[in-house]
Structure formats: C-alpha cells, structure tokens
Amino acid sequence: MNVVAASLSAAGGLAVAGAISAVLFGRSVRAALVGLLTAPAGAAAAVAGAAAAGGVSWSLAAPYLLPLTGVELAVDPLSGWFLLLIGAVTAVTGVYTVGYAGRQGHGPGARPSLVLLPLFAASLMLVPVAASVPTLLVGWELMAVTSLLLVLTEHRHAPAVRDAGIWYAALTQLGFVALLIGLVWLAGTAGGPSFAAIRAGARDVDAATASVVFLLGLIGFAGKAGAVPLHPWLPRAHAESPSHVSALMSAAMVKLGVYGLLRLGFDLLGGGAPWWWLLLAAVGAISALYGITQAAVARDIKRMLAFSTSENVGLILLGVGFAGMYAQAGNSTAAVLALAAALLHAANHGAFKALLFAGAGSVVRATGTRDMDRLGGLVRTMPATTVLFAGGALAAAALPPGNGFVSEWLLLQSLLHPGPDAGPMLTIAAPIAVAVVAATAGIGVATYVKAVGTGFLARPRSDRAATARESPPSMVVAMVLAGLACVALAVVPGLTIPVLSRIAGDLRLAPPGGTVAASTFALRVEAATLWPLWTVVGIVAGTAAVAVAARALGRARRRAPAWDCGGGPLTERMEYTATSFAEPLQRVFDNVLAPERDVDVTHADESRYHVAAIRFHQRIPDRVENRIYRPLVTALRSLGERVRPLANGSVHRYLGYMLVALLAVLVVGVLR
Amino acid sequence: MTVLVALGQAVLLAVLAPYVLGLTRAVRARLEGRAGRRLGQPWRDLRKLLRKPPTSPSDASLFFVAAPPVLLATSLLVAVAAPFVATTSLAGEADLIVVVGLLLLGAVALALAGLDTGTAFGGMGASREMTIAALVEPTLLLSVFALSVRVGSTDLAAIVTAGATDPASVFTPASALAAAALAIATLAECGRVPVDNPSTHLELTMVHEAMVLEYSGRDLALVEWASALRLTILLGLLANLFAPWGVATHLTPVALAIGTAAFIAKVGGLAALLAAGEVLAAKLRLFRVPELLAGSFALALLAVLAAAVLG
C-alpha cells in the first residue's frame, strides 16, 4: 500500500470519525473531539498531497461504490499540490475549531455544524483526487451542500445569514448546472466519463464543442473561485459564516475553482485556443481590480478579507491565463513561470488567508463586532492575535519579506518576458497586466494598513473592544501554525519550484525538465534573482541593529500623553476610523464605487442656522450586483408571476405537461 | 571586495543624505532671497536630536517604537544593494521590484505608527500617505518596468550597466516617458511640492509631517535621517537610470572615485533642480493630487507599451 493510499484512507477515516463523534458526544467535549480529529485528517491529506506532488502516483477504481458509473480516484502532481494546500488549511482549521467552537454548544459549537465540518473537509479532499466526471461532480456537489449548510450555521442570529445562504445556493447551483452540462457533454463526445478516456479522446472533439465546454467550465469553476462577475455570494458567505468555515472556504475551497480550470483547460482539453486564456486573464484582471477597490473601502473586517480573496483569485487566474497564452505562443519558459506564479500564489493565499480569517474570527469572538469602525485598541488586550494578524496582513499586502511578495514577483517576472515573437496580443496584454498587478498591489497595501491600523491599534472605539480578551490557546496555536506556513513559504519558496515545474510539464506547457532555475534560497528568472531569505534576514537584522545602536547611544524612553499639536485630552471619537481612513481612496474611485450617502441635518428649533444633530449614513453597494443581478432577479420574478396561471394545482394538468415534455424529447431524439 | 564597496556606498549615502536635504534648503532660501542655513545644519539637528530621549504617547504600542528603525533599515538596505556608485551589487539583491517593495515597507511602518498614536493628525497623515502611496506604487513599478523591458531583466544593476556601456540606448521614447513618470512618482514618494510640502506645519495640508508629529528625540532623528536618505536614494536612482554616466562598472580605485564624484554631482544637481522647482510651483490641493498621479500612471503605461511595441 503506497503512502498516498495510506494517508488518504487515514484522512477519510479520521474525518468520518470526527463526524460520528460529533453525533455521539455531548457539548462539553464535542468541539475538542471534532477539532482534534479534523486536524490530523488534514495533516494526513497534506502528507498524501506532498507525496503525490513529489511524484508518487496512485489510482483506484471502485465501480461498486456508485451506481452506473462507479468511483474513480487518482493522484498526479497537480492534484497533489491542491491536496497539500487543502490538507494544511484543514489541519489549521481543525486546531482552531477546538477553541472557536468552544463548549457553549450553540453557533459553531452546535451539533449539526460540528458534524458537517469534517464532512466538508473530506469533500474538499475528494475533488482534486477525482479521476472521472461523475466522481468530480459528486465531490463538487457534496462540497457545495456541506459548505452551504455551514454558512447557515448562525442563521438564527441575523437575517443577513439567510440572505447569504440564498445567494450562495443560487450561484453555486448555477455553476454546478453549467459544470454538469459541460463535463457530461465532454464525456459524451470524447468517449467516456473517466479522465483517462477524455484525455485520449480529446483530439476528436471539434473546436466549437471544446470552446463551449470550456466556457461552461469557466462559469462553474470561476464562479466557485469567486471571480467577478460571479462573485456576489463570496463577500456574503465569507462574512456571515463562522470564521473557521470562512477560512476553509476562502483558503481552500475557492482554489478548487482554479484547480478545475487547470484540469479542464490544460489537461482534458489540451490547451484549446488562445482566446480562452485571454478571456480568463481578462476575468482575472477585472476580479483583481474590482476586488481590491471594494476591499479598500469595506469597513466590515470579514467582508474586506472576502473581497481580498476575489482580488487574489483574480491574480491567480491572471497567471493561469497568461500561462495558457504563452503556451499557445510557444514560449514555454514564460508559460512555466506564469503557471508557477499562479500555483505558488494559490498556496501563499491559502496560508495567509487562513491566518487572517482565523485572526478576524478571534476578534469577532472577543468583541462581538466585525465593524472596524468600532474596534481598535486590541494590541493591548489581544497582543498575540494582533501580531499574527499583522504578519498575515504583511503577506497579503505583497510587501517584502512576506510570502505574497514572492509570488507577485514571479508573476511580474513572467509578464516581463513575453518573448521576441509573442505576437500582438501578448505584446499588448502583458504590459496592461503589469499595470493591473501594480495597481492591485498599491491599493492592497492601503487596504491592509487600514485593517491593522484602525482595527487593532490606537484606542478602542467601543466598550466591547475595550474589554476584549485574548483568544484561548488552541486558536492562537492555529494562527501560529498558519503563520509558520507563511514564514516557510516566504523564506524557502525555491523548494516548491521543482514540483511546480513538474506540474507544468504534466499539463504540457513545457517540455519535461524545469525551466525556472531555483535553488533552496534563490529564484532565478533570466538575469533577475530573488533571494527571499536574504531579504528577510536583511530587514530583521537591519531593524534590530538600528534599534540597538540607537538605544545604546541614547537615553531611556519616556511615556507621556500624546501631544497632538497641543490640543486638549484626546478621546477615541477623534481617532481616524476605517471609514475615514479609506475616504480619500473612496473619493479617488468615486466613479467606480458610486457610494450611497445620506446626510440628515436636524436644525435647532430656535434658528435654522443652529444644527442640533447630524446623521451620516454611507453604504458602498456592489455595483456589479446591482447592474447584473438585480435586473435579472426582477425579470425572473415577474416571469414567475406571469406564468403562475400555468400551475393552478391540478394534478391532471401537471401529468399532461410531463407527457408533452416526454413526447417532445422522444420526437427530438428520433428526428435527430 | 563587493561587500566592502556595497557597505561603503551605504555609508556614503547615509552621510550624504542630510547634506542633500541641506542643499535643497539652501538653494530654496537663496532663490527666495533669504540667507538660509548652512549645508551641514541637518546634520547638527540630527546630532542634537539623537542625544535626547524619545517620548511615546501613552496609547502607542510596539508599532510606534518599531517604525523608525524599520524605516531606516529598509532605506539602508536599498542604499547597500542598489547601484549608485558601482554596478557590482550584492548577489543580485538590487531587483527593482524588491527596491520598490522595501521603500513601501518603510512607508507602511510609518503609517501604522501614525495610526498607533491614536491622534487625529496621525490618522490623517497615515490615510493620506497610504492613498498617495497606493497611487504612486503602480507608477514606480511600471516606469522602471518600461526600462527593464530594454534589458530583459528587472535587476537594477543590469539596467544601469546597459545604460553605462551604451549611453545612446538610454534615449528612446520609452525612456523619456518613463523618466517623466518616475520624476512625478519621486516627488510624491519623497513628499515634495506639489504633492506635499516638507516645510509646512499647517495642519490641513500636512501629509508626512502629520504622521510623524508625535515623534521626538532619538525617534525623530531616525525618521528625519531616513526621510533624507529616501530622498537621496530616489534622486540617485533617477539619475542612474536616465543618466548612468560615470557609474563604476568594475572595481578599480579610479573607477570608484569617478563613480563617487559623478554620483555626488548628479544628486546635487537634481536636488538643486528640485529646490528651484519648489520655489516656482505651488502645492496642489490634496484631492487634485490623484489627478497628477493618474497622469503619471498613464505616462508610465505608455512607456511600457512603447518599450514593448517599439522594442
């Protein structure tokens, strides 16, 4: 029995054991048991993923498990990479659940929620190892249903949760239907449901069919990845679900959309046409820009992180799109580079977003609010959470020495080398993509400074924030684990390059044998070199040296009330809040964001020149949602109203409809 | 030897930076008809401040204390690695994306410190600084990218070496556009007129000064020193990217001496030009600044496209 099989069985067994123990045990030990069984399940999946990424192959066909089609499983380096990511995130989330769900027995600690958590994790692990269309679709739907139920965990607390559930259910089912049609059509045309059969028969699929299948797959997979304009579920579901679920969804689940696109586009359809990848890159660019501008002005900490997920997924899709275009243009060096950047960014985003959502969850648990305008001052009451969140923010802002910087560096390098005979499309697209990445990085920095600076520093702006207490040790340990993953990816990203090159070779982007030169401590692209370790050492050692030298030369530090230009004693109402911090940026992007503002001025009775009270209310709507989805929902609703007479409750009439439909299908079938 | 040259270059920049600041002030004073202070006055201010104990506001945390060393350390790292006097940089660490990232990291540390004080001015300065940084960073990245297309590498040393060995290759449409964009970005990044006024203490117009209002003593000395160093670094990069003459491409004493002299002359010239420009120009209203920066972004995008299309 090879290591992949053993680890995967262990992961599945532990996950099922977790679900069963949640059913059997009482609330005092339930969360701890589920958490402590889910964590090793994740670790086992990560081991399987690492082995598969390292080249261990394994496959299993179980025709008896599912009627008609059976279950087919297999691993290759691509599925191994995503399995590793999912396993690591699951392990961190499992540890986090112990403290987060706690012993109170409601909310995330309720029995249904704890039963579903390990099952959700297991369905996440099933998707990348599926080796046939039915198995993939079953895993996909299990993942959608379990995550939907987990999003609804706290539906009794707020109507917004139910709203989020409806949006998520609608869009995820739309995606599923698109996938179902596309993949079944592909399996039908290519000659069999298993991936091996499709791969073999893909040459016989004509270009038009392949394009339609790819577009349907794009709807399904990019929608799951949270790409604009299929994103409206994402800020809602990520914000309203419990934070351990947000972490799993944002860090692991959305990456499976990327996995699906890679599997379908490169592996099953064999590369397709350049315009597929241009379209994908455009979707990525729009997601990145739209996501980060929305994140920059969000005041809800989890909504901000969710839009930042859209942004990062956009960057990943941009990399995948360029990998496809480069491969079509015959520039295999750049193709491998772009794919490596995308896959590395997927891992980096998994690591820092798990950390950030865990940190946000700790804050929400301690203060009861997600509104950054009402937070602040947590650096004194929750020092560990603050430092860890700040570390995650550094990575997410793509600043050196964070791990996000490394993958954005690789992405920029891949865009710099379109090659001498790249053709007009790439020659124009690559510089524009550089501009998109650069603009995203700039706004991202402002976004995360806002999150750390107004969320955690200065004075508390509400009573709950003032009386917050540090999270239980298990949550801090989980955040430390995610932080260590970030550090490892920041310091030795070179270790992943051989695996990423092998994946690129498997996807037929490049001839076998890596083209990105890398050693443990350096990434080399043409003449440019990045030494991640030396950057880290330089910054840390330099800062320490300056601080120590300055202290040695000077006198001891004093504490005194802030001067603030000699004004009176400061109150927390004078501080900058998240809204005020983002106001200049919001003004810059006023035309894009179109915020809705209400200012109510109440005048004093005596004179209208005297103001008694001013109320300011601002909401930044999602314009894509308002422009695309609202009219659609309205149209569907009015259509529903209009056809209501057709459904008058008569069973005979319904039977008649079914007969007509059956006849119509038969007639079409015969005529064709 | 390379290490020694790199460290020597950092020491040179660190020593030179306050004089560059002094030079801009002196030129400005002379053009405004004042006598002005001596060139070395910033150094005397630094010496005085370094001896005084720093004060932390009672609400401030570790972020406030850590920001000045981070700011200075990132600036010093750039001064060590980037090609100012000689192009033989340390182990290719002078990648321009890393340089932009390091400079931004310093700005972020200072913005967090401004928010950490819990004062209205600190928050105001941080918010404005990050808005400007968010709009400047794309321009910086894009314009240096336009230059790297020519060389095929983002290694600063490679770009400067290519310019130094073949001076004619610097004069391309892409270079001209990139130079204009980078000059505007440099003004914004250093907080100079028309984006910010370094000598203002009028509350409503402050950007950089508002962030560092609460710093005193040793902390203030580090912040001021680092700011001067950042100005010198950016002027030096501007000089070496668009006029890479005299840079030492190999490590002989004569070449290094010429490189040092050329560097001092170029940075001095640019600083004087900057001061003269500041006398003539007025500071823009804060909400007009994004228009200027959008213009520079457009220039940078054109530069990249020109570099990619025209080759």
mmCIF file of C-alpha atoms in Angstrom, chain B residues 150-295:
data_model
loop_
_atom_site.group_PDB
_atom_site.id
_atom_site.type_symbol
_atom_site.label_atom_id
_atom_site.label_comp_id
_atom_site.label_asym_id
_atom_site.label_seq_id
_atom_site.Cartn_x
_atom_site.Cartn_y
_atom_site.Cartn_z
ATOM 1 C CA ARG B 150 15.008 47.019 -22.858
ATOM 2 C CA VAL B 151 17.416 44.898 -20.849
ATOM 3 C CA GLY B 152 15.137 41.929 -20.320
ATOM 4 C CA SER B 153 15.765 41.892 -16.595
ATOM 5 C CA THR B 154 14.466 43.655 -13.506
ATOM 6 C CA ASP B 155 17.932 43.665 -11.984
ATOM 7 C CA LEU B 156 18.793 47.326 -11.402
ATOM 8 C CA ALA B 157 22.487 46.681 -11.836
ATOM 9 C CA ALA B 158 21.860 45.154 -15.263
ATOM 10 C CA ILE B 159 19.729 48.126 -16.331
ATOM 11 C CA VAL B 160 22.297 50.676 -15.184
ATOM 12 C CA THR B 161 25.203 48.718 -16.671
ATOM 13 C CA ALA B 162 23.439 48.535 -20.031
ATOM 14 C CA GLY B 163 22.958 52.295 -19.959
ATOM 15 C CA ALA B 164 26.514 52.991 -18.837
ATOM 16 C CA THR B 165 28.116 50.857 -21.514
ATOM 17 C CA ASP B 166 25.870 52.081 -24.333
ATOM 18 C CA PRO B 167 24.784 55.650 -23.491
ATOM 19 C CA ALA B 168 22.831 56.036 -26.743
ATOM 20 C CA SER B 169 20.430 53.266 -25.747
ATOM 21 C CA VAL B 170 19.060 55.485 -22.975
ATOM 22 C CA PHE B 171 17.483 57.903 -25.426
ATOM 23 C CA THR B 172 14.317 56.138 -26.520
ATOM 24 C CA PRO B 173 10.696 57.297 -26.454
ATOM 25 C CA ALA B 174 10.025 54.775 -23.704
ATOM 26 C CA SER B 175 12.846 56.215 -21.597
ATOM 27 C CA ALA B 176 11.553 59.758 -21.964
ATOM 28 C CA LEU B 177 8.046 58.779 -20.925
ATOM 29 C CA ALA B 178 9.337 56.671 -18.071
ATOM 30 C CA ALA B 179 11.593 59.497 -16.894
ATOM 31 C CA ALA B 180 8.656 61.902 -16.721
ATOM 32 C CA ALA B 181 6.523 59.374 -14.865
ATOM 33 C CA LEU B 182 9.305 58.444 -12.475
ATOM 34 C CA ALA B 183 10.074 62.089 -11.724
ATOM 35 C CA ILE B 184 6.481 62.718 -10.646
ATOM 36 C CA ALA B 185 6.469 59.500 -8.633
ATOM 37 C CA THR B 186 9.706 60.559 -6.933
ATOM 38 C CA LEU B 187 8.204 63.903 -5.927
ATOM 39 C CA ALA B 188 5.202 62.137 -4.437
ATOM 40 C CA GLU B 189 7.228 59.432 -2.738
ATOM 41 C CA CYS B 190 9.530 61.965 -1.044
ATOM 42 C CA GLY B 191 6.679 64.236 -0.049
ATOM 43 C CA ARG B 192 7.840 67.267 -2.030
ATOM 44 C CA VAL B 193 5.904 70.077 -3.711
ATOM 45 C CA PRO B 194 3.429 69.814 -5.459
ATOM 46 C CA VAL B 195 2.251 66.689 -3.600
ATOM 47 C CA ASP B 196 3.305 67.575 -0.078
ATOM 48 C CA ASN B 197 5.234 70.433 1.426
ATOM 49 C CA PRO B 198 8.097 69.315 3.674
ATOM 50 C CA SER B 199 8.344 72.672 5.416
ATOM 51 C CA THR B 200 4.670 73.100 6.191
ATOM 52 C CA HIS B 201 3.223 72.923 9.644
ATOM 53 C CA LEU B 202 -0.240 73.943 8.601
ATOM 54 C CA GLU B 203 -2.494 71.181 9.851
ATOM 55 C CA LEU B 204 -4.804 70.840 6.880
ATOM 56 C CA THR B 205 -2.084 70.385 4.294
ATOM 57 C CA MET B 206 0.274 68.082 6.166
ATOM 58 C CA VAL B 207 0.850 64.576 4.940
ATOM 59 C CA HIS B 208 4.229 63.245 6.001
ATOM 60 C CA GLU B 209 4.639 65.723 8.843
ATOM 61 C CA ALA B 210 1.238 64.769 10.282
ATOM 62 C CA MET B 211 2.292 61.134 10.579
ATOM 63 C CA VAL B 212 5.477 61.904 12.470
ATOM 64 C CA LEU B 213 4.086 64.659 14.728
ATOM 65 C CA GLU B 214 4.333 62.538 17.859
ATOM 66 C CA TYR B 215 7.951 61.538 17.319
ATOM 67 C CA SER B 216 10.612 63.246 19.387
ATOM 68 C CA GLY B 217 14.263 62.911 20.318
ATOM 69 C CA ARG B 218 16.059 59.846 19.020
ATOM 70 C CA ASP B 219 12.975 58.520 17.186
ATOM 71 C CA LEU B 220 12.561 61.791 15.323
ATOM 72 C CA ALA B 221 16.243 61.775 14.419
ATOM 73 C CA LEU B 222 15.888 58.312 12.864
ATOM 74 C CA VAL B 223 12.758 59.343 10.947
ATOM 75 C CA GLU B 224 14.341 62.550 9.640
ATOM 76 C CA TRP B 225 17.519 60.769 8.684
ATOM 77 C CA ALA B 226 15.600 58.028 6.890
ATOM 78 C CA SER B 227 13.496 60.588 5.040
ATOM 79 C CA ALA B 228 16.626 62.370 3.838
ATOM 80 C CA LEU B 229 18.076 59.002 2.847
ATOM 81 C CA ARG B 230 14.961 58.102 0.864
ATOM 82 C CA LEU B 231 15.174 61.413 -0.978
ATOM 83 C CA THR B 232 18.816 60.742 -1.819
ATOM 84 C CA ILE B 233 18.055 57.175 -2.892
ATOM 85 C CA LEU B 234 15.241 58.167 -5.217
ATOM 86 C CA LEU B 235 17.199 61.056 -6.722
ATOM 87 C CA GLY B 236 20.158 58.717 -7.142
ATOM 88 C CA LEU B 237 18.016 56.091 -8.863
ATOM 89 C CA LEU B 238 16.509 58.714 -11.137
ATOM 90 C CA ALA B 239 20.000 59.943 -12.011
ATOM 91 C CA ASN B 240 21.471 56.500 -12.612
ATOM 92 C CA LEU B 241 18.549 55.130 -14.596
ATOM 93 C CA PHE B 242 18.377 58.013 -17.049
ATOM 94 C CA ALA B 243 21.928 59.364 -16.928
ATOM 95 C CA PRO B 244 24.079 56.383 -15.988
ATOM 96 C CA TRP B 245 27.334 58.114 -16.890
ATOM 97 C CA GLY B 246 30.309 57.735 -14.619
ATOM 98 C CA VAL B 247 28.966 54.753 -12.684
ATOM 99 C CA ALA B 248 31.792 52.356 -11.847
ATOM 100 C CA THR B 249 31.203 49.145 -13.774
ATOM 101 C CA HIS B 250 34.327 47.480 -12.399
ATOM 102 C CA LEU B 251 36.004 47.744 -9.069
ATOM 103 C CA THR B 252 39.183 49.737 -9.585
ATOM 104 C CA PRO B 253 40.014 52.630 -7.234
ATOM 105 C CA VAL B 254 39.943 55.150 -10.098
ATOM 106 C CA ALA B 255 36.563 53.972 -11.356
ATOM 107 C CA LEU B 256 35.158 54.057 -7.833
ATOM 108 C CA ALA B 257 36.478 57.578 -7.264
ATOM 109 C CA ILE B 258 34.948 58.753 -10.542
ATOM 110 C CA GLY B 259 31.721 56.940 -9.667
ATOM 111 C CA THR B 260 31.546 58.636 -6.274
ATOM 112 C CA ALA B 261 32.226 62.078 -7.711
ATOM 113 C CA ALA B 262 29.715 61.591 -10.525
ATOM 114 C CA PHE B 263 27.090 60.369 -8.089
ATOM 115 C CA ILE B 264 27.548 63.350 -5.757
ATOM 116 C CA ALA B 265 27.437 65.757 -8.691
ATOM 117 C CA LYS B 266 24.305 64.181 -10.203
ATOM 118 C CA VAL B 267 22.381 64.002 -6.947
ATOM 119 C CA GLY B 268 23.474 67.533 -6.038
ATOM 120 C CA GLY B 269 22.316 68.807 -9.414
ATOM 121 C CA LEU B 270 18.951 67.065 -9.136
ATOM 122 C CA ALA B 271 18.469 68.324 -5.580
ATOM 123 C CA ALA B 272 19.164 71.887 -6.670
ATOM 124 C CA LEU B 273 16.745 71.460 -9.560
ATOM 125 C CA LEU B 274 14.130 70.091 -7.174
ATOM 126 C CA ALA B 275 14.529 73.068 -4.852
ATOM 127 C CA ALA B 276 14.310 75.513 -7.733
ATOM 128 C CA GLY B 277 11.164 73.802 -8.952
ATOM 129 C CA GLU B 278 9.655 74.011 -5.482
ATOM 130 C CA VAL B 279 10.166 77.760 -5.384
ATOM 131 C CA LEU B 280 8.283 78.163 -8.647
ATOM 132 C CA ALA B 281 5.468 75.645 -8.089
ATOM 133 C CA ALA B 282 2.604 75.716 -5.630
ATOM 134 C CA LYS B 283 1.366 72.767 -3.646
ATOM 135 C CA LEU B 284 -1.670 71.078 -5.137
ATOM 136 C CA ARG B 285 -4.864 70.639 -3.180
ATOM 137 C CA LEU B 286 -4.883 67.134 -1.751
ATOM 138 C CA PHE B 287 -7.736 65.985 -3.928
ATOM 139 C CA ARG B 288 -6.079 67.283 -7.053
ATOM 140 C CA VAL B 289 -3.053 65.085 -6.337
ATOM 141 C CA PRO B 290 -4.709 61.876 -7.639
ATOM 142 C CA GLU B 291 -5.165 63.604 -10.996
ATOM 143 C CA LEU B 292 -1.453 64.314 -11.160
ATOM 144 C CA LEU B 293 -0.659 60.751 -10.151
ATOM 145 C CA ALA B 294 -3.145 59.330 -12.634
ATOM 146 C CA GLY B 295 -1.365 61.368 -15.275
#
